[in-house]
Amino acid sequence: MYKIVRKRVLNPTVTMMDIEAPLVAKKGQAGQFIILRVDKDGERIPLTIAGCDREGGTVKIIYQVVGATTMALNRKEEGEFIEDFVGPLGCPTKTDGVKKVCIVGGGVGCAIALPVAQKFHELGAEVHSIVGFRNKDLVILEDEFRACSDKLTIMTDDGSYGRQGVVTLPLKEALETGERYDEVITIGPVIMMKFVVQTTKPYNVPTTVSMNPIMIDGTGMCGGCRLTVGGKTKFACVDGPDFDGFEVDFDEAMERSTMYADFERHEREESCNLFKKEVQ
Amino acid sequence: MAIQPKKHEMPVQEAKVRAHNFKEVALGYTPEIAVAEAQRCLNCKNKPCVDGCPVNISIPEFISKVKESDFEGAYNIIAQSSSLPAVCGRVCPQETQCESKCTLGIKFEPVGIGRLERFVADYHNEHYKGEPVLPEPNGHKVAVIGSGPSGLTCAGDLAKKGYKVTVFEALHLAGGVLVYGIPEFRLPKSIVQKEVDTLKKYGVDVETNVVIGKTLTIDELFEDGYEAVFIGSGAGLPRFMGIPGESLKGVYSANEFLTRSNLMKAYDGHSHTPIMHAKTVAVVGGGNVAMDAARTALRLGAEHVYIVYRRSMEELPARKEEVEHAEEEGIEFKILNNPVEILGYHNPDDRRDPKNGFVTGIKVIKCELGEPDENGRRRPVEVPGSEYVIPVDCVIMSIGTSPNPLIKNTTEGLTVNRHGGIIVEEATGKTSKEGVYAGGDAVTGAATVILAMGAGKTAAKAIDEYITGKNN
């Protein structure tokens, strides 16, 4: 059992938790993920590590309430326990030789992009961050991004905060006006990452994407998280989750992510009604 | 007294009934049938059956006890050699091991050794109420990586010698392939749990949710005071064929399909883990895992389940009993067929059609058997122009696994072969790194439960000698 040491609501659908897991906290690095089960008979879900307190022995996770399992997790309060928590899994984000980097995050993906930005900042690289949200109410981690970015651009779809438009807009402008990044790292919805890659490709800027497919064990055993990268089958859990964006088959990844859409809709509806009752 | 030429049949759930439930297929002998079957044993002086057993159970001795209705006595004899008798009695391929050497088998059917082993173990589990006699702790710590058959065996043998053993398991539940791979209807999970609980009574600690190679490394285990490490981490990454269409929705590895159903309990309907309830399913491959996947798909409600296998019935690597059970339940065998492509639905007029990207069929090519390959099995030769499509909505790839790189990548000094399997000295399980031993699928690639147990046993003995030698 793993204790929830701290819980903070970041926006109406996104929550942050610090989970007591000393072994994971000791090792976890930016780009890696954990797998958790909220309770017995629960589903195993992967969540990217949003930070580690090595001394305090806690691991930070940030999740968006999207399905039955994240709803169940959200019902847990500080001081309560979750059943299973395993990690750190996957490969850390590579930082070698990068002096100037652009981090592009979208929605809850920003939670995963933040530790990557922080790591580059600590290593002394120049960090430009572009983060996008649907509207002002959904903006998260602004102060944290500001603290580790040499330049921060906030975008909202409706213009209610920062600049209006999609994240690729300022990215394209930067590249057009001659910004030379050693690398662009993008984390967010697959469709957004696909467009980021389309934006950087003409400028041939190395672009890393962080994939988050359906997964069970997270150690390479099931193969459910497979992706086609450069024409080869890769497992996101052991080969990734970071991949060369120019090589990833995004359309296939998007298609595969809808495998259980019906089941999830059903689960969500069931869980959602229960959830509402408890809140009232 | 004339010898009864045939083995006593084991009562089973009727095929038509069991094809729709997940309860155990074979129901086991009654005490009366067990005694009658034991009486078929000739009690040969040279004991050929024992040589056929990877863990060398004293087979004639335990059967003699069964003849006398001393079932607990029989259990004690088996327990000297095997840590998991209730498991082995169910999943061992006895027809190629102990029973293949049985003298009775020359003229008649061999003694039903596996069925007797299962009976004895179940009888013990049901009736024995005593606590195990714990050995004097010897003060030495050993780490075991993986709680599958090789790890549990190694842990059990060392604990019985007084070692303080910690088993590290990556998943949330102990048992390895016994819980994620082999289905409930073939090996009830309560039996695996009982075997794990017995080990815990011997003082074995089981740490779940620890991935060695990620959460901790082998070198850190040594720093923590473990004097030896056994790697029984299993086979790892599922193989795919590399044919078009393998990323379509509805294509599973057998590992994923079985893990969803078994470990994550998708079969019982209350689970939060989804699984596809397909109407027609093609399982590619002919091993035990393929049979398990096919029979699971059937129980989840499929109307047609095909085994697609490129050789003939003769070459099927699965246990005979599993193939027979599968046939009785209505699994259809498409033998001498090799998949060339998986076909999917694509609506050119509607990108948002929910059926887009789902499997609609599997294109196969017919094969003939050619010359034997290096393993002596006749090689399948494709017949040009014989391709045809089998309409299915789910494809399960069950064509083996390749070793998991997690431990190799984080352990300096550990040598692996070109397939990624850990290289060991066969007689001891010793690896290239001092104090590190390995066994089971992590060494051999996908094999059987009993071979893994044999390897765990060998390594336990070698680890004991290593630690004793070091401290003298």
Short mmCIF file of N, CA, C and O in Angstrom, two decimals, chain A residues 2 23 27 37 41-44 84-90 214 216-217 219-224 226 228 235 238 252 255-256 258-260 263 267, chain B residues 170-172 180 209 211 214-216 220 236-238 240 246-253 255-256 259-260 264 272-274 276 356-358 404 406:
data_model
loop_
_atom_site.label_atom_id
_atom_site.label_comp_id
_atom_site.label_asym_id
_atom_site.label_seq_id
_atom_site.Cartn_x
_atom_site.Cartn_y
_atom_site.Cartn_z
N TYR A 2 0.43 2.26 -0.73
CA TYR A 2 1.25 3.46 -0.92
C TYR A 2 0.41 4.68 -0.52
O TYR A 2 -0.69 4.88 -1.03
N LEU A 23 11.52 3.86 -2.94
CA LEU A 23 12.41 3.24 -3.93
C LEU A 23 12.26 3.92 -5.29
O LEU A 23 13.23 4.14 -6.01
N LYS A 27 15.02 6.75 -7.62
CA LYS A 27 15.53 6.47 -8.96
C LYS A 27 14.89 7.28 -10.07
O LYS A 27 15.48 7.46 -11.13
N ARG A 37 -2.28 0.93 -9.41
CA ARG A 37 -3.64 0.39 -9.29
C ARG A 37 -4.24 1.06 -8.07
O ARG A 37 -3.63 1.09 -7.01
N ASP A 41 -8.46 -5.40 -7.71
CA ASP A 41 -9.32 -5.58 -8.88
C ASP A 41 -9.34 -4.35 -9.78
O ASP A 41 -10.08 -4.29 -10.74
N GLY A 42 -8.54 -3.34 -9.44
CA GLY A 42 -8.48 -2.17 -10.30
C GLY A 42 -7.63 -2.43 -11.53
O GLY A 42 -6.93 -3.42 -11.63
N GLU A 43 -7.73 -1.46 -12.45
CA GLU A 43 -6.97 -1.52 -13.68
C GLU A 43 -5.56 -1.00 -13.42
O GLU A 43 -5.37 -0.16 -12.54
N ARG A 44 -4.58 -1.47 -14.17
CA ARG A 44 -3.23 -0.90 -14.09
C ARG A 44 -3.15 0.25 -15.08
O ARG A 44 -3.41 0.04 -16.26
N ASP A 84 -1.29 -0.28 -5.43
CA ASP A 84 -0.01 -0.62 -6.07
C ASP A 84 0.59 0.59 -6.76
O ASP A 84 -0.13 1.45 -7.28
N PHE A 85 1.91 0.61 -6.77
CA PHE A 85 2.63 1.74 -7.37
C PHE A 85 4.01 1.22 -7.74
O PHE A 85 4.81 0.89 -6.86
N VAL A 86 4.30 1.11 -9.01
CA VAL A 86 5.56 0.47 -9.42
C VAL A 86 6.31 1.32 -10.44
O VAL A 86 5.70 1.93 -11.31
N GLY A 87 7.63 1.34 -10.30
CA GLY A 87 8.43 2.12 -11.23
C GLY A 87 9.85 2.28 -10.70
O GLY A 87 10.21 1.61 -9.74
N PRO A 88 10.65 3.18 -11.24
CA PRO A 88 10.34 3.95 -12.44
C PRO A 88 10.51 3.08 -13.69
O PRO A 88 11.44 2.31 -13.78
N LEU A 89 9.59 3.23 -14.63
CA LEU A 89 9.61 2.41 -15.84
C LEU A 89 9.97 3.27 -17.05
O LEU A 89 9.84 4.49 -17.02
N GLY A 90 10.38 2.61 -18.12
CA GLY A 90 10.75 3.32 -19.35
C GLY A 90 12.10 3.99 -19.23
O GLY A 90 12.76 3.94 -18.19
N ILE A 214 -1.86 2.56 -24.64
CA ILE A 214 -2.48 1.59 -23.72
C ILE A 214 -1.41 0.59 -23.29
O ILE A 214 -0.61 0.14 -24.09
N ILE A 216 -0.26 -2.55 -20.07
CA ILE A 216 -0.67 -3.31 -18.88
C ILE A 216 0.48 -3.45 -17.89
O ILE A 216 0.47 -2.87 -16.82
N ASP A 217 1.49 -4.23 -18.27
CA ASP A 217 2.52 -4.53 -17.27
C ASP A 217 3.60 -3.46 -17.20
O ASP A 217 4.17 -3.22 -16.15
N THR A 219 6.56 -3.59 -18.45
CA THR A 219 7.91 -4.14 -18.42
C THR A 219 8.27 -4.90 -19.70
O THR A 219 9.26 -5.60 -19.75
N GLY A 220 7.43 -4.78 -20.72
CA GLY A 220 7.75 -5.44 -22.00
C GLY A 220 7.07 -6.77 -22.20
O GLY A 220 7.25 -7.43 -23.21
N MET A 221 6.24 -7.17 -21.24
CA MET A 221 5.71 -8.52 -21.29
C MET A 221 4.48 -8.66 -22.18
O MET A 221 4.27 -9.70 -22.78
N CYS A 222 3.65 -7.61 -22.29
CA CYS A 222 2.37 -7.82 -22.99
C CYS A 222 2.37 -7.33 -24.44
O CYS A 222 1.67 -7.86 -25.27
N GLY A 223 3.15 -6.31 -24.73
CA GLY A 223 3.20 -5.85 -26.12
C GLY A 223 2.01 -5.01 -26.53
O GLY A 223 1.87 -4.64 -27.70
N GLY A 224 1.13 -4.68 -25.58
CA GLY A 224 -0.05 -3.89 -25.91
C GLY A 224 0.30 -2.46 -26.31
O GLY A 224 -0.43 -1.81 -27.03
N ARG A 226 2.57 -1.42 -28.26
CA ARG A 226 3.46 -1.35 -29.42
C ARG A 226 3.08 -0.23 -30.38
O ARG A 226 1.91 0.12 -30.54
N THR A 228 4.57 1.68 -34.28
CA THR A 228 5.47 1.52 -35.40
C THR A 228 6.36 2.76 -35.47
O THR A 228 5.87 3.88 -35.58
N PHE A 235 8.15 -1.20 -28.41
CA PHE A 235 7.30 -1.21 -27.23
C PHE A 235 7.55 0.09 -26.46
O PHE A 235 8.68 0.35 -26.04
N VAL A 238 9.39 -0.28 -22.80
CA VAL A 238 10.82 -0.55 -22.62
C VAL A 238 11.69 0.21 -23.61
O VAL A 238 12.81 0.58 -23.30
N GLU A 252 -1.47 5.59 -36.83
CA GLU A 252 -1.69 4.25 -36.28
C GLU A 252 -1.82 4.33 -34.75
O GLU A 252 -2.69 3.68 -34.17
N GLU A 255 -5.20 5.58 -33.89
CA GLU A 255 -6.19 4.54 -34.16
C GLU A 255 -6.19 3.51 -33.03
O GLU A 255 -7.23 3.15 -32.49
N ARG A 256 -4.99 3.06 -32.65
CA ARG A 256 -4.89 2.03 -31.61
C ARG A 256 -5.42 2.51 -30.26
O ARG A 256 -5.94 1.72 -29.47
N THR A 258 -7.97 4.03 -29.60
CA THR A 258 -9.44 3.97 -29.50
C THR A 258 -9.96 2.54 -29.38
O THR A 258 -11.16 2.30 -29.43
N MET A 259 -9.05 1.57 -29.24
CA MET A 259 -9.43 0.15 -29.18
C MET A 259 -10.58 -0.12 -28.19
O MET A 259 -11.48 -0.89 -28.47
N TYR A 260 -10.52 0.50 -27.02
CA TYR A 260 -11.53 0.21 -26.00
C TYR A 260 -12.46 1.39 -25.76
O TYR A 260 -13.01 1.54 -24.67
N PHE A 263 -15.88 0.46 -24.31
CA PHE A 263 -15.78 -0.02 -22.94
C PHE A 263 -15.57 1.16 -21.99
O PHE A 263 -16.21 1.27 -20.95
N GLU A 267 -17.78 2.45 -18.83
CA GLU A 267 -17.21 2.51 -17.49
C GLU A 267 -17.33 3.91 -16.91
O GLU A 267 -17.65 4.10 -15.75
N ALA B 170 7.78 -8.10 -10.25
CA ALA B 170 7.48 -6.84 -10.94
C ALA B 170 5.98 -6.51 -10.92
O ALA B 170 5.59 -5.35 -10.82
N LEU B 171 5.15 -7.54 -11.01
CA LEU B 171 3.70 -7.30 -11.05
C LEU B 171 3.16 -7.16 -9.62
O LEU B 171 3.91 -7.24 -8.66
N HIS B 172 1.84 -6.94 -9.52
CA HIS B 172 1.27 -6.72 -8.19
C HIS B 172 0.92 -8.01 -7.47
O HIS B 172 0.44 -7.99 -6.35
N TYR B 180 -0.41 -14.92 -14.53
CA TYR B 180 -0.80 -14.07 -15.65
C TYR B 180 -1.04 -14.88 -16.92
O TYR B 180 -1.79 -14.46 -17.79
N ASN B 209 5.64 -5.40 -6.90
CA ASN B 209 5.86 -4.03 -7.42
C ASN B 209 7.32 -3.60 -7.39
O ASN B 209 7.61 -2.42 -7.22
N VAL B 211 10.61 -3.85 -9.83
CA VAL B 211 11.16 -4.29 -11.11
C VAL B 211 12.69 -4.24 -11.00
O VAL B 211 13.27 -3.15 -10.95
N LYS B 214 15.14 -1.77 -12.80
CA LYS B 214 14.55 -0.43 -12.80
C LYS B 214 14.46 0.12 -11.37
O LYS B 214 15.13 1.07 -11.04
N THR B 215 13.61 -0.51 -10.54
CA THR B 215 13.45 -0.04 -9.16
C THR B 215 14.75 -0.24 -8.38
O THR B 215 15.18 0.63 -7.63
N LEU B 216 15.34 -1.41 -8.56
CA LEU B 216 16.62 -1.75 -7.93
C LEU B 216 17.46 -2.48 -8.96
O LEU B 216 16.92 -3.12 -9.86
N GLU B 220 22.80 -3.28 -6.48
CA GLU B 220 22.24 -2.72 -5.24
C GLU B 220 21.78 -3.83 -4.28
O GLU B 220 21.84 -3.67 -3.07
N GLY B 236 9.68 -12.75 -21.24
CA GLY B 236 9.71 -11.37 -21.70
C GLY B 236 8.91 -11.03 -22.94
O GLY B 236 7.76 -11.39 -23.05
N LEU B 237 9.54 -10.35 -23.87
CA LEU B 237 8.83 -9.65 -24.93
C LEU B 237 8.17 -10.58 -25.96
O LEU B 237 8.84 -11.42 -26.54
N PRO B 238 6.87 -10.39 -26.18
CA PRO B 238 6.20 -11.25 -27.15
C PRO B 238 6.67 -10.96 -28.57
O PRO B 238 6.95 -9.83 -28.93
N PHE B 240 6.14 -10.83 -32.67
CA PHE B 240 5.13 -10.68 -33.71
C PHE B 240 5.74 -11.19 -35.01
O PHE B 240 6.94 -11.41 -35.10
N GLU B 246 -0.47 -6.06 -38.28
CA GLU B 246 -0.34 -6.50 -36.88
C GLU B 246 -0.64 -5.40 -35.87
O GLU B 246 -0.77 -5.67 -34.68
N SER B 247 -0.76 -4.14 -36.35
CA SER B 247 -1.10 -3.06 -35.43
C SER B 247 -2.59 -2.74 -35.45
O SER B 247 -3.03 -1.81 -34.77
N LEU B 248 -3.37 -3.48 -36.21
CA LEU B 248 -4.81 -3.23 -36.24
C LEU B 248 -5.42 -3.51 -34.87
O LEU B 248 -4.87 -4.27 -34.08
N LYS B 249 -6.57 -2.87 -34.63
CA LYS B 249 -7.27 -3.11 -33.37
C LYS B 249 -7.91 -4.50 -33.43
O LYS B 249 -8.60 -4.83 -34.38
N GLY B 250 -7.66 -5.28 -32.39
CA GLY B 250 -8.14 -6.66 -32.39
C GLY B 250 -7.00 -7.64 -32.56
O GLY B 250 -7.21 -8.84 -32.55
N VAL B 251 -5.76 -7.14 -32.72
CA VAL B 251 -4.60 -8.02 -32.75
C VAL B 251 -3.92 -7.95 -31.39
O VAL B 251 -3.55 -6.88 -30.92
N TYR B 252 -3.79 -9.11 -30.74
CA TYR B 252 -3.17 -9.19 -29.42
C TYR B 252 -1.94 -10.10 -29.49
O TYR B 252 -1.88 -11.02 -30.31
N SER B 253 -1.02 -9.89 -28.57
CA SER B 253 -0.08 -10.97 -28.28
C SER B 253 -0.83 -11.89 -27.31
O SER B 253 -1.71 -11.43 -26.59
N ASN B 255 0.34 -13.07 -24.67
CA ASN B 255 0.64 -12.56 -23.34
C ASN B 255 -0.36 -11.48 -22.92
O ASN B 255 -0.85 -11.48 -21.80
N GLU B 256 -0.64 -10.55 -23.83
CA GLU B 256 -1.56 -9.47 -23.47
C GLU B 256 -2.97 -10.01 -23.25
O GLU B 256 -3.62 -9.71 -22.25
N THR B 259 -3.03 -12.06 -20.05
CA THR B 259 -2.84 -11.22 -18.87
C THR B 259 -4.12 -10.44 -18.56
O THR B 259 -4.54 -10.33 -17.41
N ARG B 260 -4.73 -9.91 -19.61
CA ARG B 260 -6.00 -9.19 -19.38
C ARG B 260 -7.02 -10.11 -18.75
O ARG B 260 -7.71 -9.75 -17.80
N MET B 264 -5.65 -9.74 -14.74
CA MET B 264 -6.52 -8.59 -14.54
C MET B 264 -7.99 -8.99 -14.44
O MET B 264 -8.86 -8.14 -14.34
N HIS B 272 -12.25 -3.91 -14.16
CA HIS B 272 -12.18 -2.63 -14.86
C HIS B 272 -11.25 -2.72 -16.06
O HIS B 272 -11.02 -1.73 -16.73
N THR B 273 -10.66 -3.89 -16.28
CA THR B 273 -9.76 -4.05 -17.42
C THR B 273 -10.53 -4.61 -18.61
O THR B 273 -11.13 -5.67 -18.52
N PRO B 274 -10.52 -3.87 -19.73
CA PRO B 274 -11.30 -4.34 -20.87
C PRO B 274 -10.60 -5.48 -21.62
O PRO B 274 -9.39 -5.62 -21.57
N MET B 276 -11.41 -7.79 -25.53
CA MET B 276 -12.32 -7.90 -26.66
C MET B 276 -13.09 -9.22 -26.57
O MET B 276 -12.50 -10.28 -26.38
N ASN B 356 -13.58 1.51 -38.28
CA ASN B 356 -12.27 1.71 -38.93
C ASN B 356 -11.14 1.16 -38.07
O ASN B 356 -11.10 1.37 -36.86
N GLY B 357 -10.23 0.47 -38.72
CA GLY B 357 -9.03 0.02 -38.02
C GLY B 357 -9.18 -1.28 -37.26
O GLY B 357 -8.23 -1.76 -36.66
N PHE B 358 -10.38 -1.86 -37.26
CA PHE B 358 -10.58 -3.16 -36.60
C PHE B 358 -10.34 -4.31 -37.59
O PHE B 358 -10.55 -4.17 -38.79
N ASN B 404 13.68 -10.49 -22.08
CA ASN B 404 13.51 -9.11 -21.65
C ASN B 404 14.88 -8.47 -21.38
O ASN B 404 15.69 -9.05 -20.67
N LEU B 406 15.65 -5.78 -19.64
CA LEU B 406 15.74 -4.90 -18.48
C LEU B 406 16.91 -5.23 -17.55
O LEU B 406 17.64 -4.35 -17.10
#
